[in-house]
JSON list of C-alpha atoms in Angstrom, two decimals:
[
{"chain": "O", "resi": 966, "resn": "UNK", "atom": "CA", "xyz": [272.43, 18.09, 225.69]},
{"chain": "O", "resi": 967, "resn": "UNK", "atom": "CA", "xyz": [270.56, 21.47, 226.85]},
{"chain": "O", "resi": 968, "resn": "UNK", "atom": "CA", "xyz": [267.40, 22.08, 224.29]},
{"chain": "O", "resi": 969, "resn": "UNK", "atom": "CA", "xyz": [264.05, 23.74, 224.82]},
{"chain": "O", "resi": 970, "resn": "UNK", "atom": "CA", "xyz": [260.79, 23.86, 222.96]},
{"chain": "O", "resi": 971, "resn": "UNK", "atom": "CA", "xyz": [258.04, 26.16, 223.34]},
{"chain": "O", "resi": 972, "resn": "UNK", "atom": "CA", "xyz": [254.22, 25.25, 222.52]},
{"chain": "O", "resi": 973, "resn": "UNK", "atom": "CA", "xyz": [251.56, 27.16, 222.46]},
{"chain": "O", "resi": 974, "resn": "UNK", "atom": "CA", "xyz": [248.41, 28.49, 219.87]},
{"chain": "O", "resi": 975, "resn": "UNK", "atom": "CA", "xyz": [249.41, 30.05, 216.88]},
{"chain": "O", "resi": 976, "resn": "UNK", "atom": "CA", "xyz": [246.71, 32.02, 216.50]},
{"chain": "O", "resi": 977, "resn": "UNK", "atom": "CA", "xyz": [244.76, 33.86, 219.36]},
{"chain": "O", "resi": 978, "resn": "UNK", "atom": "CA", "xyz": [242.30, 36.99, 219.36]},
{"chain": "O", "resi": 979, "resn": "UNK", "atom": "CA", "xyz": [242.49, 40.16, 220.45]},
{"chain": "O", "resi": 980, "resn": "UNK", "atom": "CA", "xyz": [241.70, 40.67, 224.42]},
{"chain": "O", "resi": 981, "resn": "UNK", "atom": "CA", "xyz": [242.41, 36.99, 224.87]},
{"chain": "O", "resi": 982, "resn": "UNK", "atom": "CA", "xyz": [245.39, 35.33, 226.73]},
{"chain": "O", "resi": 983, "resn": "UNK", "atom": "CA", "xyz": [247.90, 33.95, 225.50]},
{"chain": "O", "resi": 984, "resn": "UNK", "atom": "CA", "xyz": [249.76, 30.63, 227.35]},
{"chain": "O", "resi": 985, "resn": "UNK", "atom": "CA", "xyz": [253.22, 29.63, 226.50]},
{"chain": "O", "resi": 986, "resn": "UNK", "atom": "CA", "xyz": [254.58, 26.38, 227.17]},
{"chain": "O", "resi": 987, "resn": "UNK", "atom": "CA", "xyz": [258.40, 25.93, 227.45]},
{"chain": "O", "resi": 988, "resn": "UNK", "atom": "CA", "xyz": [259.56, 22.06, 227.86]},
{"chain": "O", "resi": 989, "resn": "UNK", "atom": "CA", "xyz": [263.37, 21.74, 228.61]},
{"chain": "O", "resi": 990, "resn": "UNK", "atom": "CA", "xyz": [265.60, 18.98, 229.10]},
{"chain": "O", "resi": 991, "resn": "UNK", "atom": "CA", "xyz": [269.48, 18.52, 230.08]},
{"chain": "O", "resi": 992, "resn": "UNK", "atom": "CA", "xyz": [269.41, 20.97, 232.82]},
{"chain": "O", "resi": 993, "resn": "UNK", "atom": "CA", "xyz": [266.77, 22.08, 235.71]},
{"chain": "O", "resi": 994, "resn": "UNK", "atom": "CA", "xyz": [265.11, 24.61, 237.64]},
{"chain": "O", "resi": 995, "resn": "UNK", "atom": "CA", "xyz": [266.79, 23.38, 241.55]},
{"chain": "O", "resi": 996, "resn": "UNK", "atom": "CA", "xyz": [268.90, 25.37, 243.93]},
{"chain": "O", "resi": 997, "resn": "UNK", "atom": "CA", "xyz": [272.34, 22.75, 242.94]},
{"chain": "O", "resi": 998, "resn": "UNK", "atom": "CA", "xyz": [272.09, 24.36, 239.43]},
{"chain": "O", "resi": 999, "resn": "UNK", "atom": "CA", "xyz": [271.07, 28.25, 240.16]},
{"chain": "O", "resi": 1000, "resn": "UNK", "atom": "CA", "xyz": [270.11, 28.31, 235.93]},
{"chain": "O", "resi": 1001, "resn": "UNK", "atom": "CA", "xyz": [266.86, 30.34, 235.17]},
{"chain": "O", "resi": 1002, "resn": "UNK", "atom": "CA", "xyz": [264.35, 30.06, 232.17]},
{"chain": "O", "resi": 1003, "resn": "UNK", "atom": "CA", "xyz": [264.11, 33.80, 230.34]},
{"chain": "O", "resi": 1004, "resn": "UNK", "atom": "CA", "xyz": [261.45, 34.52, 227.48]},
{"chain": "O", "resi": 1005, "resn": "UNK", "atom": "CA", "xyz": [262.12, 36.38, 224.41]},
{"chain": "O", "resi": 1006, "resn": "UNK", "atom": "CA", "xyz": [259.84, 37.93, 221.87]},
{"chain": "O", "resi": 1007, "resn": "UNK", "atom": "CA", "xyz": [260.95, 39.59, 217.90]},
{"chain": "O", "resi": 1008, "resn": "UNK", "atom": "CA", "xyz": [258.95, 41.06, 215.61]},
{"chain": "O", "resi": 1009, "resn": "UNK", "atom": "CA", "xyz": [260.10, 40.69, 212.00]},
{"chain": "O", "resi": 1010, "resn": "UNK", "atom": "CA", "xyz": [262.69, 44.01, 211.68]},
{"chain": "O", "resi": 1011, "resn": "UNK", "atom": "CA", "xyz": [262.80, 44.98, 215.28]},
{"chain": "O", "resi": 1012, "resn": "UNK", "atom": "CA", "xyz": [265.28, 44.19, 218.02]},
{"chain": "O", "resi": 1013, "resn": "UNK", "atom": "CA", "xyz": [264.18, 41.60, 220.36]},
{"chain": "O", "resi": 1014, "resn": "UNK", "atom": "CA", "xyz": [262.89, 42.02, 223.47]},
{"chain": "O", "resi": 1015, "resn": "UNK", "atom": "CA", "xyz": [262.86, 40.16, 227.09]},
{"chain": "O", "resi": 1016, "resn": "UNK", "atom": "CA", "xyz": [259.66, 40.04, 228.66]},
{"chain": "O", "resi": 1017, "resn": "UNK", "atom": "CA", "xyz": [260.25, 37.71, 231.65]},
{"chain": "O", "resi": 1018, "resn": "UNK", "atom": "CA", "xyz": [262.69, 35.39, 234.09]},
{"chain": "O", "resi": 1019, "resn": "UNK", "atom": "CA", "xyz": [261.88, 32.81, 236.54]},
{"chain": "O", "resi": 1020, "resn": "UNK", "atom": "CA", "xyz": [264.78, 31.37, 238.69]},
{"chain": "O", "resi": 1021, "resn": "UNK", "atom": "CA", "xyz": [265.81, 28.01, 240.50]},
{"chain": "O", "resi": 1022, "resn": "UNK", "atom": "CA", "xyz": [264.34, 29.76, 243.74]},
{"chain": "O", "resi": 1023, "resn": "UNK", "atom": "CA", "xyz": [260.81, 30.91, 242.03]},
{"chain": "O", "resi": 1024, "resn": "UNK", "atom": "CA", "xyz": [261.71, 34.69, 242.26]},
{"chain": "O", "resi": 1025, "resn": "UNK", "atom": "CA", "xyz": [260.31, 36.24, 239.08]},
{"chain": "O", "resi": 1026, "resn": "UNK", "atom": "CA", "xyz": [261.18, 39.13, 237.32]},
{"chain": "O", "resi": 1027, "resn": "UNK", "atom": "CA", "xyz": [259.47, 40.97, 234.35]},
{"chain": "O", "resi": 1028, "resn": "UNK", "atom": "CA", "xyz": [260.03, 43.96, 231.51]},
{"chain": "O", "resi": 1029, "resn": "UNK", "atom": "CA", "xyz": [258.58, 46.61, 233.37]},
{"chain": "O", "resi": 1030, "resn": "UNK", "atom": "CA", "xyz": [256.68, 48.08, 230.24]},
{"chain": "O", "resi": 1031, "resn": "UNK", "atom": "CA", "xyz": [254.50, 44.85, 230.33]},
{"chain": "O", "resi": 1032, "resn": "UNK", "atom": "CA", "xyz": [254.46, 43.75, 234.00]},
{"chain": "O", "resi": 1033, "resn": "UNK", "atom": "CA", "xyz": [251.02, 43.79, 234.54]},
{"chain": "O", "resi": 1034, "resn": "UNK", "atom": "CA", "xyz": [249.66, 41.54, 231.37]},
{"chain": "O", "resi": 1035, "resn": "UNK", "atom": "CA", "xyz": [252.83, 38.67, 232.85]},
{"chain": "O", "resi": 1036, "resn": "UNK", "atom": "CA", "xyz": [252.75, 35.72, 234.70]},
{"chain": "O", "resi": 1037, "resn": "UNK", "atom": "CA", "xyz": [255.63, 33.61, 234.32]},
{"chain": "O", "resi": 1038, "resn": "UNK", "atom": "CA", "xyz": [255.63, 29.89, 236.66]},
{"chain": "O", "resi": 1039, "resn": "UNK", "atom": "CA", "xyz": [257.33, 26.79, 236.83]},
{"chain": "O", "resi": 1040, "resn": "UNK", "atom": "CA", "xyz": [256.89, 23.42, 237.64]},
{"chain": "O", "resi": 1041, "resn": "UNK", "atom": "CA", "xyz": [260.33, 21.32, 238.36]},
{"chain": "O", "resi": 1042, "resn": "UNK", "atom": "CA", "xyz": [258.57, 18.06, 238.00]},
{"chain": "O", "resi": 1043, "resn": "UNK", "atom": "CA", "xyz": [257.65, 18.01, 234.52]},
{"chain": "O", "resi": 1044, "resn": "UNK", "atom": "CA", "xyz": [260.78, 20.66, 233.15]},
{"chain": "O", "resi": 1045, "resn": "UNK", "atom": "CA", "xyz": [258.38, 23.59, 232.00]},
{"chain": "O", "resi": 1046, "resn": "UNK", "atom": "CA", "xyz": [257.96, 27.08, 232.54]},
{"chain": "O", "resi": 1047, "resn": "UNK", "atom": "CA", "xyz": [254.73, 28.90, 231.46]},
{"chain": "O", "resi": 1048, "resn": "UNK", "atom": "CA", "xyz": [254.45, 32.38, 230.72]},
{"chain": "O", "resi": 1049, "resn": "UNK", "atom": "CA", "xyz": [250.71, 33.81, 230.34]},
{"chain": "O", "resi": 1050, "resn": "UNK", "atom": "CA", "xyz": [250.00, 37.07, 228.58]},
{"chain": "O", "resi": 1051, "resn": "UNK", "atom": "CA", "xyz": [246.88, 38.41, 228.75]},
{"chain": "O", "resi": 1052, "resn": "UNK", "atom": "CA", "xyz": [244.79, 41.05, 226.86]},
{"chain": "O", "resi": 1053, "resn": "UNK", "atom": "CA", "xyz": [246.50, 40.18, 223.55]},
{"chain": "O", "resi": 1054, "resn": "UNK", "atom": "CA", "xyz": [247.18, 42.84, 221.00]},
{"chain": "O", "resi": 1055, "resn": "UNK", "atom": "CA", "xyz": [247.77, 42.56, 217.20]},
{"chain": "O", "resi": 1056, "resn": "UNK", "atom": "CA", "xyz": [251.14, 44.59, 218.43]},
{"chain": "O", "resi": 1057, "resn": "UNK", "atom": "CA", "xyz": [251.56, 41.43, 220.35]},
{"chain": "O", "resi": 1058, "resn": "UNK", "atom": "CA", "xyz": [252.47, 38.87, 217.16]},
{"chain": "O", "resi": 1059, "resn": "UNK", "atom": "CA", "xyz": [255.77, 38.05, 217.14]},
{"chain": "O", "resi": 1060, "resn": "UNK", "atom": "CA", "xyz": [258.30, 34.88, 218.08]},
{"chain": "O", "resi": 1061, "resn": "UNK", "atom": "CA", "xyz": [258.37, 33.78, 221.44]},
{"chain": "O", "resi": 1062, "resn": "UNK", "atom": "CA", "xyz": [261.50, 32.28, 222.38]},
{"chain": "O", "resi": 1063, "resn": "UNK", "atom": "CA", "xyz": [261.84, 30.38, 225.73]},
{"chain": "O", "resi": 1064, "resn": "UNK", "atom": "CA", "xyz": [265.77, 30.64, 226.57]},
{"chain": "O", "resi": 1065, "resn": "UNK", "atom": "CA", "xyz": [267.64, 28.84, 229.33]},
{"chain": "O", "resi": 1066, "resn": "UNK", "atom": "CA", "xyz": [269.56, 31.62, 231.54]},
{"chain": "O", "resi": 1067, "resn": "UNK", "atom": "CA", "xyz": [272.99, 30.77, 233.09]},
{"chain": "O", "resi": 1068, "resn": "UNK", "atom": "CA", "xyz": [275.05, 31.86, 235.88]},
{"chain": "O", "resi": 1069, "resn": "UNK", "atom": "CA", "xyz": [277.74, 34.34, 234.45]},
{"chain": "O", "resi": 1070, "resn": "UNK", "atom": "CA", "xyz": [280.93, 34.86, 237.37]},
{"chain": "O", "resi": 1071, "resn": "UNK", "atom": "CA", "xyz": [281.75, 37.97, 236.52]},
{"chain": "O", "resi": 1072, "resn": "UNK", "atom": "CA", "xyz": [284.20, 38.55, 240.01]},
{"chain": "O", "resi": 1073, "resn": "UNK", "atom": "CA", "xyz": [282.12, 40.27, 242.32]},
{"chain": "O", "resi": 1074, "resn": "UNK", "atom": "CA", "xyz": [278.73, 38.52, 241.79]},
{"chain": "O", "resi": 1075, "resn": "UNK", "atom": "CA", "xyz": [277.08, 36.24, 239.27]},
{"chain": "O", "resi": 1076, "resn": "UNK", "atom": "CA", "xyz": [275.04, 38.08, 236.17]},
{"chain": "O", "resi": 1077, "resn": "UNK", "atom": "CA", "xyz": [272.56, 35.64, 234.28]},
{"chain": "O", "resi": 1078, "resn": "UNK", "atom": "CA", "xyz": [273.21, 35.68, 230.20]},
{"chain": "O", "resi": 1079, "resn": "UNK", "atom": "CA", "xyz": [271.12, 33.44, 227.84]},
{"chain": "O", "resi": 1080, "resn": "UNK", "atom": "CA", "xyz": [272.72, 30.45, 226.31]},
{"chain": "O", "resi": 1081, "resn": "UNK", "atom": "CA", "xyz": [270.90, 28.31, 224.89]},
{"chain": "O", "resi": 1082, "resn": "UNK", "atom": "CA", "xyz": [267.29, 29.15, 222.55]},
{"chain": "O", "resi": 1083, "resn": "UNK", "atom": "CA", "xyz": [264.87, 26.89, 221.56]},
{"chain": "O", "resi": 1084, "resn": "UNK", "atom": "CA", "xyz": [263.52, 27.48, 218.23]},
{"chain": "O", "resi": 1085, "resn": "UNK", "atom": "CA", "xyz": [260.63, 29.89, 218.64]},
{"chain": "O", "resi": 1086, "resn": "UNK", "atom": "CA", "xyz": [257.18, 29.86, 218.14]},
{"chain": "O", "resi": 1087, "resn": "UNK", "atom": "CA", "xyz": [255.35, 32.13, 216.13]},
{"chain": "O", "resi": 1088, "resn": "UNK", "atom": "CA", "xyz": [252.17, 33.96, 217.84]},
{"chain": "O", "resi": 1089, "resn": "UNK", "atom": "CA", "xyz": [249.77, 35.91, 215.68]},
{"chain": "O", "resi": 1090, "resn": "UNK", "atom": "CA", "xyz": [247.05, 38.27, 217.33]},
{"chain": "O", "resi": 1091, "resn": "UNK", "atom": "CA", "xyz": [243.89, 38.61, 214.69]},
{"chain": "A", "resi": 1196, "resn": "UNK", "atom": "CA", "xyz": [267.59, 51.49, 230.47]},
{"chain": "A", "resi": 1197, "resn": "UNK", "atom": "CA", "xyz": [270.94, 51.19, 228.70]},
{"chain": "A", "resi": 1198, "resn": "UNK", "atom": "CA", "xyz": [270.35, 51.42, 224.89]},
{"chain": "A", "resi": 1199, "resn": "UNK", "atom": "CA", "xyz": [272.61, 49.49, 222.56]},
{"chain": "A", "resi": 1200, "resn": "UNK", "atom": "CA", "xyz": [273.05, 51.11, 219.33]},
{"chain": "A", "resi": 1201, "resn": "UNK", "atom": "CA", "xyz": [274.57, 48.82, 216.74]},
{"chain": "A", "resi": 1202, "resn": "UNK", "atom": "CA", "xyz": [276.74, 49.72, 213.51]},
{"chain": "A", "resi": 1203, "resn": "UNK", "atom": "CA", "xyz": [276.52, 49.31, 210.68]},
{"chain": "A", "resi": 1204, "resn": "UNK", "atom": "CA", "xyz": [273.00, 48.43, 209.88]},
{"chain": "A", "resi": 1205, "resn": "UNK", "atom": "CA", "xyz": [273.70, 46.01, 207.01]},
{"chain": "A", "resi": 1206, "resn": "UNK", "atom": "CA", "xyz": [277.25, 45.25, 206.13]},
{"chain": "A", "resi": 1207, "resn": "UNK", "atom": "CA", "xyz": [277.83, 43.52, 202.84]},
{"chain": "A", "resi": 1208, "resn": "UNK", "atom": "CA", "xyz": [281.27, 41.08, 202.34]},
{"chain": "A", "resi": 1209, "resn": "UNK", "atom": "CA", "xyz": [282.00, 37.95, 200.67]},
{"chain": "A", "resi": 1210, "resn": "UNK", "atom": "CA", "xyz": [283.43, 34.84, 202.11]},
{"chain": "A", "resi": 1211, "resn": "UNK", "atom": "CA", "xyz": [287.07, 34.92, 203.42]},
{"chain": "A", "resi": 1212, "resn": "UNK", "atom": "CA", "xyz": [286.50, 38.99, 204.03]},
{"chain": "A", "resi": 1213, "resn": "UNK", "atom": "CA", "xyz": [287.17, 39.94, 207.09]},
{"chain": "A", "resi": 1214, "resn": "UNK", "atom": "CA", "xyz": [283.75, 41.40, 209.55]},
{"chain": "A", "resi": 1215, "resn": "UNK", "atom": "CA", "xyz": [283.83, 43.76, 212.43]},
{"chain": "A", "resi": 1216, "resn": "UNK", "atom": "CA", "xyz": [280.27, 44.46, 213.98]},
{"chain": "A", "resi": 1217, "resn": "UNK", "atom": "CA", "xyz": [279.85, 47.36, 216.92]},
{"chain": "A", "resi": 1218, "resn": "UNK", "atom": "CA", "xyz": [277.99, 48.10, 219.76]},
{"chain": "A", "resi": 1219, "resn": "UNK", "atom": "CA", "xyz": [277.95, 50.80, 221.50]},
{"chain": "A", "resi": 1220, "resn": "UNK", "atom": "CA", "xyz": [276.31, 51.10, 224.94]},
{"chain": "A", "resi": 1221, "resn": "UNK", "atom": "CA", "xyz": [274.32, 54.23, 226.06]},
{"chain": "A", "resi": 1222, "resn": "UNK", "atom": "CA", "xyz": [275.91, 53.87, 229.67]},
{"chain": "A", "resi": 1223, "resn": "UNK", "atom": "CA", "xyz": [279.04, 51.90, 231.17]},
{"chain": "A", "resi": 1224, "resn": "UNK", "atom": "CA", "xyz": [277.84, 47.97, 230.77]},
{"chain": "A", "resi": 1225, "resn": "UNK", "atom": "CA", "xyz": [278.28, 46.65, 234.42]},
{"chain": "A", "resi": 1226, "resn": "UNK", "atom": "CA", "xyz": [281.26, 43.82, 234.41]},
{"chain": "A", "resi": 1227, "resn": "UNK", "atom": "CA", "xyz": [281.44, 43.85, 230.70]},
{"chain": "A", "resi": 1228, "resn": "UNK", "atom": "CA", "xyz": [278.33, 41.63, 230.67]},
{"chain": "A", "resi": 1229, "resn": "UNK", "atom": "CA", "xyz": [277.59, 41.76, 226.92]},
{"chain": "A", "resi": 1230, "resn": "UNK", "atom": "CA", "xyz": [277.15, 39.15, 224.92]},
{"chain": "A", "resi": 1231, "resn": "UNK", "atom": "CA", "xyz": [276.31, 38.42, 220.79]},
{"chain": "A", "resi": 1232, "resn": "UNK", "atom": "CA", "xyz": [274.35, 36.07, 219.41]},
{"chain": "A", "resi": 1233, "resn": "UNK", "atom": "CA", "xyz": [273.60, 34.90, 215.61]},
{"chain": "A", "resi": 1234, "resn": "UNK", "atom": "CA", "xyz": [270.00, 34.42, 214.48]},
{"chain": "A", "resi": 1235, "resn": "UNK", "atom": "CA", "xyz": [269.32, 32.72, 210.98]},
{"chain": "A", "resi": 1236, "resn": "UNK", "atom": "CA", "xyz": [265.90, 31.85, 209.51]},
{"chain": "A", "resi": 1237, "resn": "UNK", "atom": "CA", "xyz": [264.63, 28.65, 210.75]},
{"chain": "A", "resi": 1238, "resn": "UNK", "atom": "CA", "xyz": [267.75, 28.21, 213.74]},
{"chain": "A", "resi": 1239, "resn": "UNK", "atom": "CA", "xyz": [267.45, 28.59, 216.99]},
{"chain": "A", "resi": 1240, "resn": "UNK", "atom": "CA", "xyz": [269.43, 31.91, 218.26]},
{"chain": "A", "resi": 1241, "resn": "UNK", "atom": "CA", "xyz": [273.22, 30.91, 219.05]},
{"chain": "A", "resi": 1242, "resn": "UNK", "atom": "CA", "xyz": [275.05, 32.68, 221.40]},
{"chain": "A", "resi": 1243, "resn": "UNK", "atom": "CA", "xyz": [278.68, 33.15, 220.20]},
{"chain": "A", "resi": 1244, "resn": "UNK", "atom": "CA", "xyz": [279.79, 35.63, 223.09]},
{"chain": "A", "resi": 1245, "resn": "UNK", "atom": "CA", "xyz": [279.41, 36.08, 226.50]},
{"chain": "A", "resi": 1246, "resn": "UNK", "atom": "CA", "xyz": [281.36, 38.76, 228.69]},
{"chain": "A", "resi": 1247, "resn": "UNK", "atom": "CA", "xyz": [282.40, 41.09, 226.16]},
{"chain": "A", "resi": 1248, "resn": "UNK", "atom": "CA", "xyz": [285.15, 38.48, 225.02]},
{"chain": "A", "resi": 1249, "resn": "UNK", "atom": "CA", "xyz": [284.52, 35.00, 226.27]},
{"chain": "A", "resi": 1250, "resn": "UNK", "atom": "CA", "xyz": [283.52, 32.63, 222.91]},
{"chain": "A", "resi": 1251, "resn": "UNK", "atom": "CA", "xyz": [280.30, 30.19, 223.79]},
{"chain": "A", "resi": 1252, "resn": "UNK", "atom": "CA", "xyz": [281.16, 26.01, 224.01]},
{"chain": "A", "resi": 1253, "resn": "UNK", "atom": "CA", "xyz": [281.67, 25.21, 220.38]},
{"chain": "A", "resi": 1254, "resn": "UNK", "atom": "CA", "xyz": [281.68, 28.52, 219.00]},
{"chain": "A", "resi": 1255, "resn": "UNK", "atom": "CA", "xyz": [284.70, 29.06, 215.45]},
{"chain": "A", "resi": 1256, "resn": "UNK", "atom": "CA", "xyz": [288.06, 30.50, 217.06]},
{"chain": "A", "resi": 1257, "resn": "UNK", "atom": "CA", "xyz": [287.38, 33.14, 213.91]},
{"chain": "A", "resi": 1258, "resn": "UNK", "atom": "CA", "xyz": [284.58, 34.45, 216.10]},
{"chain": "A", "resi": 1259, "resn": "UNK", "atom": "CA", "xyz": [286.36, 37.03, 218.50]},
{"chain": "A", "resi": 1260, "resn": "UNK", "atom": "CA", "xyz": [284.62, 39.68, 220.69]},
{"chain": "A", "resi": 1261, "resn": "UNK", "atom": "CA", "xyz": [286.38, 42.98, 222.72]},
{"chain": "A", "resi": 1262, "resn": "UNK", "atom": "CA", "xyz": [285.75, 46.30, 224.16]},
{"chain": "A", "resi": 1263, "resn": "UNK", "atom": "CA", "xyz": [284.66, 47.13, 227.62]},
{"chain": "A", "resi": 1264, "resn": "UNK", "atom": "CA", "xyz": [282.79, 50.02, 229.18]},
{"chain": "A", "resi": 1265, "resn": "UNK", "atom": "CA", "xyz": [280.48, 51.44, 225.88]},
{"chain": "A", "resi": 1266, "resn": "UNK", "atom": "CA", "xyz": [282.24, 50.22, 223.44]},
{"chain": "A", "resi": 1267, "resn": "UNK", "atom": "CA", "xyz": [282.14, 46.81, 222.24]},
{"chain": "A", "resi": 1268, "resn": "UNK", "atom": "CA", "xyz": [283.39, 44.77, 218.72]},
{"chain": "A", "resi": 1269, "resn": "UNK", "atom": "CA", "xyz": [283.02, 41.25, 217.54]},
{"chain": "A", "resi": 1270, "resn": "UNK", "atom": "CA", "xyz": [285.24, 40.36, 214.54]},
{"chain": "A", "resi": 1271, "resn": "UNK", "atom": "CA", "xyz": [284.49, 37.20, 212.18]},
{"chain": "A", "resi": 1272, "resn": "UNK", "atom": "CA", "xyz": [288.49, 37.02, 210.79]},
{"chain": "A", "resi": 1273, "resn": "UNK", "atom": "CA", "xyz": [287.45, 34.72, 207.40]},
{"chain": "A", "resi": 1274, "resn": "UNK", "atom": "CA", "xyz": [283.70, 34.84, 206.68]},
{"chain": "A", "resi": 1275, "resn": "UNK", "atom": "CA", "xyz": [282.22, 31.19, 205.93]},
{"chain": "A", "resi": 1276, "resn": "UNK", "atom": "CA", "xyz": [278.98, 31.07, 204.01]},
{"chain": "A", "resi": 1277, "resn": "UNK", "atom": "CA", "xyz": [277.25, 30.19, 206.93]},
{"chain": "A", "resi": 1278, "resn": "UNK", "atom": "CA", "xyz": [278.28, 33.54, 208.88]},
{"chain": "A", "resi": 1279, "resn": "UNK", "atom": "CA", "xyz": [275.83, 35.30, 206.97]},
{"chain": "A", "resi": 1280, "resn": "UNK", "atom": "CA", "xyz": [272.91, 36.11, 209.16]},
{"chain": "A", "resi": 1281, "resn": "UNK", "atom": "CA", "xyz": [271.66, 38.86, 211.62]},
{"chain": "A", "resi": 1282, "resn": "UNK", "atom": "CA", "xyz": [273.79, 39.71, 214.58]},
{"chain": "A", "resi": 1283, "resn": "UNK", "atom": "CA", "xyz": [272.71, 41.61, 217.74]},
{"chain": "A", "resi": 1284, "resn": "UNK", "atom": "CA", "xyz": [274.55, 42.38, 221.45]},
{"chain": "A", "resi": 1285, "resn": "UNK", "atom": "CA", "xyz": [272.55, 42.28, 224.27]},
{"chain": "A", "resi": 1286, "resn": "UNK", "atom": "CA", "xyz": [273.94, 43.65, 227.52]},
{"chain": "A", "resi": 1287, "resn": "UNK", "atom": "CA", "xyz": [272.90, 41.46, 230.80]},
{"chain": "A", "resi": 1288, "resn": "UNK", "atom": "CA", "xyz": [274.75, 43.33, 233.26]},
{"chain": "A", "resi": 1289, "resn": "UNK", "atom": "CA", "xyz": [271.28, 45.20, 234.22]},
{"chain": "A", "resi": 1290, "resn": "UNK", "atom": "CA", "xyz": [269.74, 42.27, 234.46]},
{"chain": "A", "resi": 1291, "resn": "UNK", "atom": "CA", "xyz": [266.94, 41.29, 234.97]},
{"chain": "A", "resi": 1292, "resn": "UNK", "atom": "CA", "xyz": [266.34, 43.75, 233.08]},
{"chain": "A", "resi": 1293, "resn": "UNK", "atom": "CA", "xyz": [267.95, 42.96, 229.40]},
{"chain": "A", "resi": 1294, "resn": "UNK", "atom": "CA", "xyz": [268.17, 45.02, 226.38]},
{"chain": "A", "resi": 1295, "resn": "UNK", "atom": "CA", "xyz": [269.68, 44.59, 222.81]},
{"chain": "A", "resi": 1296, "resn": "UNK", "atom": "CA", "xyz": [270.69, 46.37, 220.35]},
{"chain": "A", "resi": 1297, "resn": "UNK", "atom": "CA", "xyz": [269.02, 46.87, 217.06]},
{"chain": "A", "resi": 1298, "resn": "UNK", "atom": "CA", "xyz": [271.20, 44.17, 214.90]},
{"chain": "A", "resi": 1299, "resn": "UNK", "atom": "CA", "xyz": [273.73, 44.32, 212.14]},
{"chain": "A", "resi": 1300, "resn": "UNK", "atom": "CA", "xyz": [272.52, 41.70, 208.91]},
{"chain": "A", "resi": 1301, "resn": "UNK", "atom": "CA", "xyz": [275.72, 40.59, 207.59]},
{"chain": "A", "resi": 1302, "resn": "UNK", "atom": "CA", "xyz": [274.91, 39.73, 203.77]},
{"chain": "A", "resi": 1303, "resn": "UNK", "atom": "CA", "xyz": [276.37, 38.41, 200.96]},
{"chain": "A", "resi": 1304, "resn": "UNK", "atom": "CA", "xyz": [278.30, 40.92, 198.44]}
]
């Protein structure tokens, strides 16, 4: 069974960074299984929004708008995937969402859709 | 940056009522790579659809999602009190670079 969890403070401070932990189990990051870990934030009311994907091969990839305040890493051993976000707004409170990214074949190449959520945490900026 | 523009912004039913949700996509979605997914206080986010049409492992046969190119529908046949919740489409077929829409909240009439 595929879950995830994400950890992290729930309270940080303006101009700090912020570290996100996301543990997973039933699947992993390794070239047999080509799944990816995404993060997801949502602000009560607003649509969410992706801020960044690490694959089974380490490439990275982030939301443009807020590539230079992301780092997103893994480490295969323990079944986690940090993202870091740093200079921390009060815009920045929301739910993170660590979300396990599959391999979609849609014919002509693979697309990566997100299947399974963990629960969220909730991040306030004050 | 495709932009997904959802409709209607709240729709209000009662159980057994029939729901269609849409999506419509500012630009062609590449392969039909959009999918839905149900958030509800508390839950994690489920996805029910992937690829415009294809239902998620252990998703209700009552969930069904169509369209292709901009255009895009999923229809809840019977409504069961736990369908009530907010829905949104996200479109992957960009990706990495993911967007969603703004989300319908199905409520209770």
């Amino acid at each position: 069974q595929v879950s995830l969890r994400e950890s992290g403070p729930a309270l940080v401070k303006p101009t700090q960074t912020l570290t996100l932990t996301c543990t997973f189990s039933g699947f992993s990051l390794t070239p047999s299984t080509h799944m990816c870990v995404s993060w997801i934030r949502q602000t009560p009311g607003k649509a969410p929004e992706w801020l960044a994907r690490i694959d089974w091969d380490d490439d990275k990839y982030y939301n443009s708008s807020l590539k230079t305040r992301l780092t997103i890493s893994k480490d295969t051993a323990k079944s986690q995937v940090v993202l870091t976000m740093t200079d921390m707004d009060p815009l920045d409170t929301a739910t993170y969402y660590c979300v396990r990214t599959a391999p979609h074949d849609a014919g002509s190449r693979y697309y990566f859709y997100m299947d399974v959520w963990g629960r969220g945490t909730t991040v306030a900026v004050s | 940056e495709t932009v997904l523009t959802q409709s209607p912004g709240t729709l209000s039913l009662s159980p057994g009522e029939r729901a269609t949700l849409s999506c419509r996509a500012s630009q062609s979605v590449s392969a039909n790579c959009l999918a839905w997914y149900q958030l509800k206080p508390g839950h994690a986010p489920r996805l029910l659809i992937y690829g415009a049409s294809l239902r998620a492992t252990g998703v209700p046969d009552r969930f069904t999602g169509s369209g292709s190119g901009t255009d895009f529908i999923l229809t809840i046949s019977r409504l069961e009190p736990e369908d009530f919740a907010v829905y949104y489409c996200q479109q992957y077929g960009s990706s990495p670079m993911y967007t969603f829409g703004q989300g319908t909240k199905l409520e209770i009439k």
